[in-house]
Short mmCIF file of C-alpha atoms in Angstrom, two decimals:
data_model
loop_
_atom_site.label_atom_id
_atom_site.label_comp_id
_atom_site.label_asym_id
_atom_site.label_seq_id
_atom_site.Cartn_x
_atom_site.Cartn_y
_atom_site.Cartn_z
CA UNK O 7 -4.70 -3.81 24.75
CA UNK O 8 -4.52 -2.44 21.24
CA UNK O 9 -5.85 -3.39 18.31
CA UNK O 10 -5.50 -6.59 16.17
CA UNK O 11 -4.53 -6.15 12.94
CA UNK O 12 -3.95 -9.23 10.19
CA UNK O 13 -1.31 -8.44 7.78
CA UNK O 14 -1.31 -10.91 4.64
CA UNK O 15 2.16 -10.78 3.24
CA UNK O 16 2.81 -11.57 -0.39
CA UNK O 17 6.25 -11.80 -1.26
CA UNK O 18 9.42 -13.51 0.61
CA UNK O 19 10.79 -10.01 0.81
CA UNK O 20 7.61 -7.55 0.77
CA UNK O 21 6.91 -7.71 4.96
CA UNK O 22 5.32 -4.63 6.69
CA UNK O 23 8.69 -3.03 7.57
CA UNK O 24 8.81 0.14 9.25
CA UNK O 25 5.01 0.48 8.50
CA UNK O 26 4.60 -2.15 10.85
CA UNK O 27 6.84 -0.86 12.94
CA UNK O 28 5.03 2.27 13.55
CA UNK O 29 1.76 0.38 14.13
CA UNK O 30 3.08 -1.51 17.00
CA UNK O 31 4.18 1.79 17.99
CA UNK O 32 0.75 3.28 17.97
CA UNK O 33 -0.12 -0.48 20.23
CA UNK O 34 -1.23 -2.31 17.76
CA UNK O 35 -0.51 -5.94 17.97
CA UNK O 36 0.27 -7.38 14.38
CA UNK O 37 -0.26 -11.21 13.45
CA UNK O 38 1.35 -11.84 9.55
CA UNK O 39 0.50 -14.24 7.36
CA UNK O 40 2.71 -15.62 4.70
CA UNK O 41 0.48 -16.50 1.80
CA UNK O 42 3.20 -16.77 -0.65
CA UNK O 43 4.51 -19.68 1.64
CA UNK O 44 1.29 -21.41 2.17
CA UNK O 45 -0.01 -20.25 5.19
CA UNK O 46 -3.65 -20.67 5.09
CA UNK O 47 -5.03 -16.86 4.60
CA UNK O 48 -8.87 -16.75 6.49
CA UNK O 49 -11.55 -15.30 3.87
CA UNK O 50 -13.59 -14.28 7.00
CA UNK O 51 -12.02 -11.37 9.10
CA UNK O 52 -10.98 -12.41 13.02
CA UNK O 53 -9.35 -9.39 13.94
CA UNK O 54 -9.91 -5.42 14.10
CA UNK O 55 -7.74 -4.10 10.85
CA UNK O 56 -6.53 -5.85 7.70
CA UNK O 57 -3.71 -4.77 5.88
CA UNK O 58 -2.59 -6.16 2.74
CA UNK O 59 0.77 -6.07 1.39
CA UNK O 60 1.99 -5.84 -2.12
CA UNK O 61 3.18 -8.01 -4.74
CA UNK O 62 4.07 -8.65 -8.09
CA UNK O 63 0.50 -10.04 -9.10
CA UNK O 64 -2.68 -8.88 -10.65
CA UNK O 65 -4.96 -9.17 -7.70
CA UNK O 66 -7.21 -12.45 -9.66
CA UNK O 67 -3.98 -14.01 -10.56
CA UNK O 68 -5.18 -17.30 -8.72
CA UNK O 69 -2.55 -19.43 -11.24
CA UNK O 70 0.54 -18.23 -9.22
CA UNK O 71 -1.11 -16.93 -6.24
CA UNK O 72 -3.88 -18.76 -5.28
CA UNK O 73 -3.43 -17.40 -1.33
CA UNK O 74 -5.56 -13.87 -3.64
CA UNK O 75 -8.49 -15.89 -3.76
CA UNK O 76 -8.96 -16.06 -0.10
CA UNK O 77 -7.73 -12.68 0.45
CA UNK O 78 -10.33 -10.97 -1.91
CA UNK O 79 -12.80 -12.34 0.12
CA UNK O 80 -11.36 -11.73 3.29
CA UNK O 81 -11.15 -7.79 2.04
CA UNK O 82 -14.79 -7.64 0.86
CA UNK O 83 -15.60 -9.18 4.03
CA UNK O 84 -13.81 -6.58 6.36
CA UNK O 85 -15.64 -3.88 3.20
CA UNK O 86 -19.04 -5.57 4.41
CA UNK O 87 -18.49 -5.29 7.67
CA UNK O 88 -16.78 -2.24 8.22
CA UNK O 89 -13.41 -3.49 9.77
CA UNK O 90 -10.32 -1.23 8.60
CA UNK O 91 -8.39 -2.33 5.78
CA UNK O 92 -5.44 -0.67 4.34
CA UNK O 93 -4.10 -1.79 1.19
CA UNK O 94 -0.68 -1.45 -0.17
CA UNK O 95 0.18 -1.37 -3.83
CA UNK O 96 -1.12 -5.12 -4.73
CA UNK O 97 -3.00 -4.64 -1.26
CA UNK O 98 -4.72 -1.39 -2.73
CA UNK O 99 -5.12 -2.90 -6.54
CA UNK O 100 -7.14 -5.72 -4.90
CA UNK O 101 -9.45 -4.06 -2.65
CA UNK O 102 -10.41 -1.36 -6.13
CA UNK O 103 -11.33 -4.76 -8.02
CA UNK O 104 -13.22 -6.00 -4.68
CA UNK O 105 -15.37 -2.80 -4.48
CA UNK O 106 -16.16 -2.69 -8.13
CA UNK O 107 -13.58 -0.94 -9.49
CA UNK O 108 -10.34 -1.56 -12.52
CA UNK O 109 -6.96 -2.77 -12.50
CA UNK O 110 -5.17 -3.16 -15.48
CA UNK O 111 -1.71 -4.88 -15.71
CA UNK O 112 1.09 -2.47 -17.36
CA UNK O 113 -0.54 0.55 -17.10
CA UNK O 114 0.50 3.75 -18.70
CA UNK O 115 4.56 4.56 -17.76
CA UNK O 116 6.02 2.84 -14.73
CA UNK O 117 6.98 4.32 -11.79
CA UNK O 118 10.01 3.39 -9.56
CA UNK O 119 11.93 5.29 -6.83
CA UNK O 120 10.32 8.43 -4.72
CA UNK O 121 7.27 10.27 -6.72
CA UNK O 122 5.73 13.37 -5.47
CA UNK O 123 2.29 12.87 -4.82
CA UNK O 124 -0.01 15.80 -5.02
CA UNK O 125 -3.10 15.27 -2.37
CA UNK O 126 -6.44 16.21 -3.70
CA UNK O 127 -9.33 18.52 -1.50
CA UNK O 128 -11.33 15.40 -0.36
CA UNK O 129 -7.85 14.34 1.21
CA UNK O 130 -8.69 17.47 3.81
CA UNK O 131 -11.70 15.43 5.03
CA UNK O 132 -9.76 11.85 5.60
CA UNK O 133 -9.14 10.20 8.69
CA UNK O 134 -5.87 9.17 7.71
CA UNK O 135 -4.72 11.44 5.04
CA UNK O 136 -6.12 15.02 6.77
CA UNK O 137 -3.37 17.78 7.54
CA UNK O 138 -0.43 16.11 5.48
CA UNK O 139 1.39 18.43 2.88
CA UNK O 140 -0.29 19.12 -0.16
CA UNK O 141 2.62 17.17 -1.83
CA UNK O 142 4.18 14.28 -0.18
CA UNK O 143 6.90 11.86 -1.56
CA UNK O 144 6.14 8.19 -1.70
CA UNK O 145 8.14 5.44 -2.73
CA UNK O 146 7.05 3.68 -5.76
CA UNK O 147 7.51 0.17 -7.61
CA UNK O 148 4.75 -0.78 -10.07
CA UNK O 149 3.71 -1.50 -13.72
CA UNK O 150 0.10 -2.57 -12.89
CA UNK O 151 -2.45 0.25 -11.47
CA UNK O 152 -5.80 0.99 -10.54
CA UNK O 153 -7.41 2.59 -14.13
CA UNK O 154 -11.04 3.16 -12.65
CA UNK O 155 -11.88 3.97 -8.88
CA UNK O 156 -14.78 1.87 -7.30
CA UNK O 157 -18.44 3.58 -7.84
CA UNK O 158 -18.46 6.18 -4.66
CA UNK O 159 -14.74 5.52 -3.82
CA UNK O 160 -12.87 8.81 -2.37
CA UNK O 161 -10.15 10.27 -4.68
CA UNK O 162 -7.31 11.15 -2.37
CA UNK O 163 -3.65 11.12 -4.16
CA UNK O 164 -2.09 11.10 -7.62
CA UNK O 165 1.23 11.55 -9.17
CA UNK O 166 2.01 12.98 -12.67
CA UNK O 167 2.21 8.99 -14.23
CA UNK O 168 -0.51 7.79 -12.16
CA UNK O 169 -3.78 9.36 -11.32
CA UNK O 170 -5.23 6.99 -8.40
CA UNK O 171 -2.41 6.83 -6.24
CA UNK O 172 -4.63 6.55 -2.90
CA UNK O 173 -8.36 6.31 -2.40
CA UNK O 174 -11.08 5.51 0.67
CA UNK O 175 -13.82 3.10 0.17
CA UNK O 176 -16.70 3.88 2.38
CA UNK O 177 -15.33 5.11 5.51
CA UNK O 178 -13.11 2.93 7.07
CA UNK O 179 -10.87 0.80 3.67
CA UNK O 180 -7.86 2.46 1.87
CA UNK O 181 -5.94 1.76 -0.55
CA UNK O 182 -2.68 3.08 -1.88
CA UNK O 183 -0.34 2.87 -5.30
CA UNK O 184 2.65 3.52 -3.15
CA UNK O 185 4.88 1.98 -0.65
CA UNK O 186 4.73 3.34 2.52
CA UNK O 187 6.79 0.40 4.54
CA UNK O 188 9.62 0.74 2.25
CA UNK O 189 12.66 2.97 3.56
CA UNK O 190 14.81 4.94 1.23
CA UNK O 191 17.83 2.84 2.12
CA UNK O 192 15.79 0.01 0.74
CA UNK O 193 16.27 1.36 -2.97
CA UNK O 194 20.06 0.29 -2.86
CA UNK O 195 18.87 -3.26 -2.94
CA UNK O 196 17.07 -3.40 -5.97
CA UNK O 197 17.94 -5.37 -8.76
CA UNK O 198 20.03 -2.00 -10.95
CA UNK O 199 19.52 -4.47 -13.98
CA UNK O 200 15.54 -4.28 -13.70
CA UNK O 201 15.66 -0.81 -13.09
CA UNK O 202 17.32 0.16 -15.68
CA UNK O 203 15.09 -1.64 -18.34
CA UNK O 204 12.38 0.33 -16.76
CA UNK O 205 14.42 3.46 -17.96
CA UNK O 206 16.00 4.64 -14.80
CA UNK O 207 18.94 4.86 -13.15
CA UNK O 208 19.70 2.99 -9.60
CA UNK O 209 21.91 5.73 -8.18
CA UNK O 210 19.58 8.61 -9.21
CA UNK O 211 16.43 6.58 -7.58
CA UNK O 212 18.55 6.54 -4.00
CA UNK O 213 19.51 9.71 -4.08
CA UNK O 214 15.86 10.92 -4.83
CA UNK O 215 14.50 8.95 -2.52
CA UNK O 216 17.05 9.69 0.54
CA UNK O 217 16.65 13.42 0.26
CA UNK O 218 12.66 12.90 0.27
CA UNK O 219 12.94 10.63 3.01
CA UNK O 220 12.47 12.77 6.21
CA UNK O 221 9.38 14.29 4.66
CA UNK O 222 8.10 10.67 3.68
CA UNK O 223 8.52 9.25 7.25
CA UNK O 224 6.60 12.13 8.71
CA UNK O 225 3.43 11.56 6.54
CA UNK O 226 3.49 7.70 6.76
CA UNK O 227 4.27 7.14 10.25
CA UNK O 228 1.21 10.02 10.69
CA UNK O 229 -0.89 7.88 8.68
CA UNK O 230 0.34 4.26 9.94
CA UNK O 231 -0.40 5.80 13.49
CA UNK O 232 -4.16 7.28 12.82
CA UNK O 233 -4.92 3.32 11.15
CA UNK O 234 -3.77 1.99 14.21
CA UNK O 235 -6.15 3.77 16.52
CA UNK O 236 -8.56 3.35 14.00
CA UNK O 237 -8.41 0.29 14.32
CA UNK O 238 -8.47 0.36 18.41
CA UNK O 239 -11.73 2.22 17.57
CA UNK O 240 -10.84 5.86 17.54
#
């Protein structure tokens, strides 16, 4: 049958996309719940995976997203009980301050558009993250980061402006900086004015991030692929 996986969706816009996509692909069966519009998020864990999508949030910011409360718990439930959970960007920001570790809100220098990501030796050893390219482009939209890794978390990716750019808690929770759902024809749609406060330019971001693209797909659809049978308990 495939697993089930709960995805809790933060932003009108910020769905699973093509990581989704290649989840159902693997036979997972995907059930997505809009917290930003209400929907009631379950702190308890019903199904086989959790993935949380990102956000523009801090992951206790309870005053304009009060669907986080209910989601931390949900993710240090699935922790507890050893359910998969994948974390993206927010996702992964919440589920380091669930197991203990730091996020602090404008980090260091922002990063937007496709980043190289250099994969550290412990990434050999992942379940997810085993046999990709040292180096790997991911797209990337943040301010905020993880600063400190939880106690015993697994360092598995940085990038030149940000060291913890993907990480393993126990065996079977990840979370990452990046944005693995979002395509490189995605980038065109960006607000340009935003970008370029953040001190880059829209048409050199696309660009970048099309010619990375067909090595990006082939790590993230590898890794979307080995979550979902993961989560069907391979």
């Amino acid at each position: 049958m495939g697993a089930r996986i709960l995805v809790v969706q933060n932003t009108p816009e910020g769905g699973p996309q093509r990581f989704g996509e290649w989840l159902t692909d693997a036979g997972a069966a995907l059930e997505v719940v809009h917290g930003y519009a209400g929907a009631a998020v379950p702190s308890r864990p019903r199904h086989d995976a959790v993935v949380v999508l990102g956000g523009g949030f801090m992951p206790d910011d309870e005053v304009r997203a009060p669907w986080l409360k209910p989601t931390r718990a949900l993710v240090g439930e699935a922790v507890g009980r050893g359910i998969p959970v994948f974390g993206i960007c927010l996702g992964g920001q919440l589920l380091a301050q669930v197991a203990g570790g730091t996020v602090t809100a404008d980090a260091g220098a922002p990063e937007l558009g496709s980043v190289p990501l250099t994969l550290r030796a412990e990434a050999g050893n992942d379940p997810l993250f085993h046999g990709l390219p040292r180096s790997v482009p991911a797209v990337q939209r943040h301010v905020d980061a993880v600063t400190a890794l939880p106690p015993g978390a697994h360092w598995l990716a940085r990038s030149a402006r940000c060291p913890y750019q993907a990480f393993r808690v126990g065996s079977r929770a990840w979370g990452v900086q990046f944005h693995p759902e979002v395509p490189a024809d995605r980038l065109r749609h960006w607000d340009a004015e935003s970008v370029r406060r953040h001190g880059f330019d829209p048409e050199e971001l696309h660009r970048g991030a099309m010619a990375a693209e067909p090595a990006a797909v082939r790590a993230w659809r590898t890794v979307a692929r080995r979550f979902a049978r993961l989560a069907d308990g391979g």
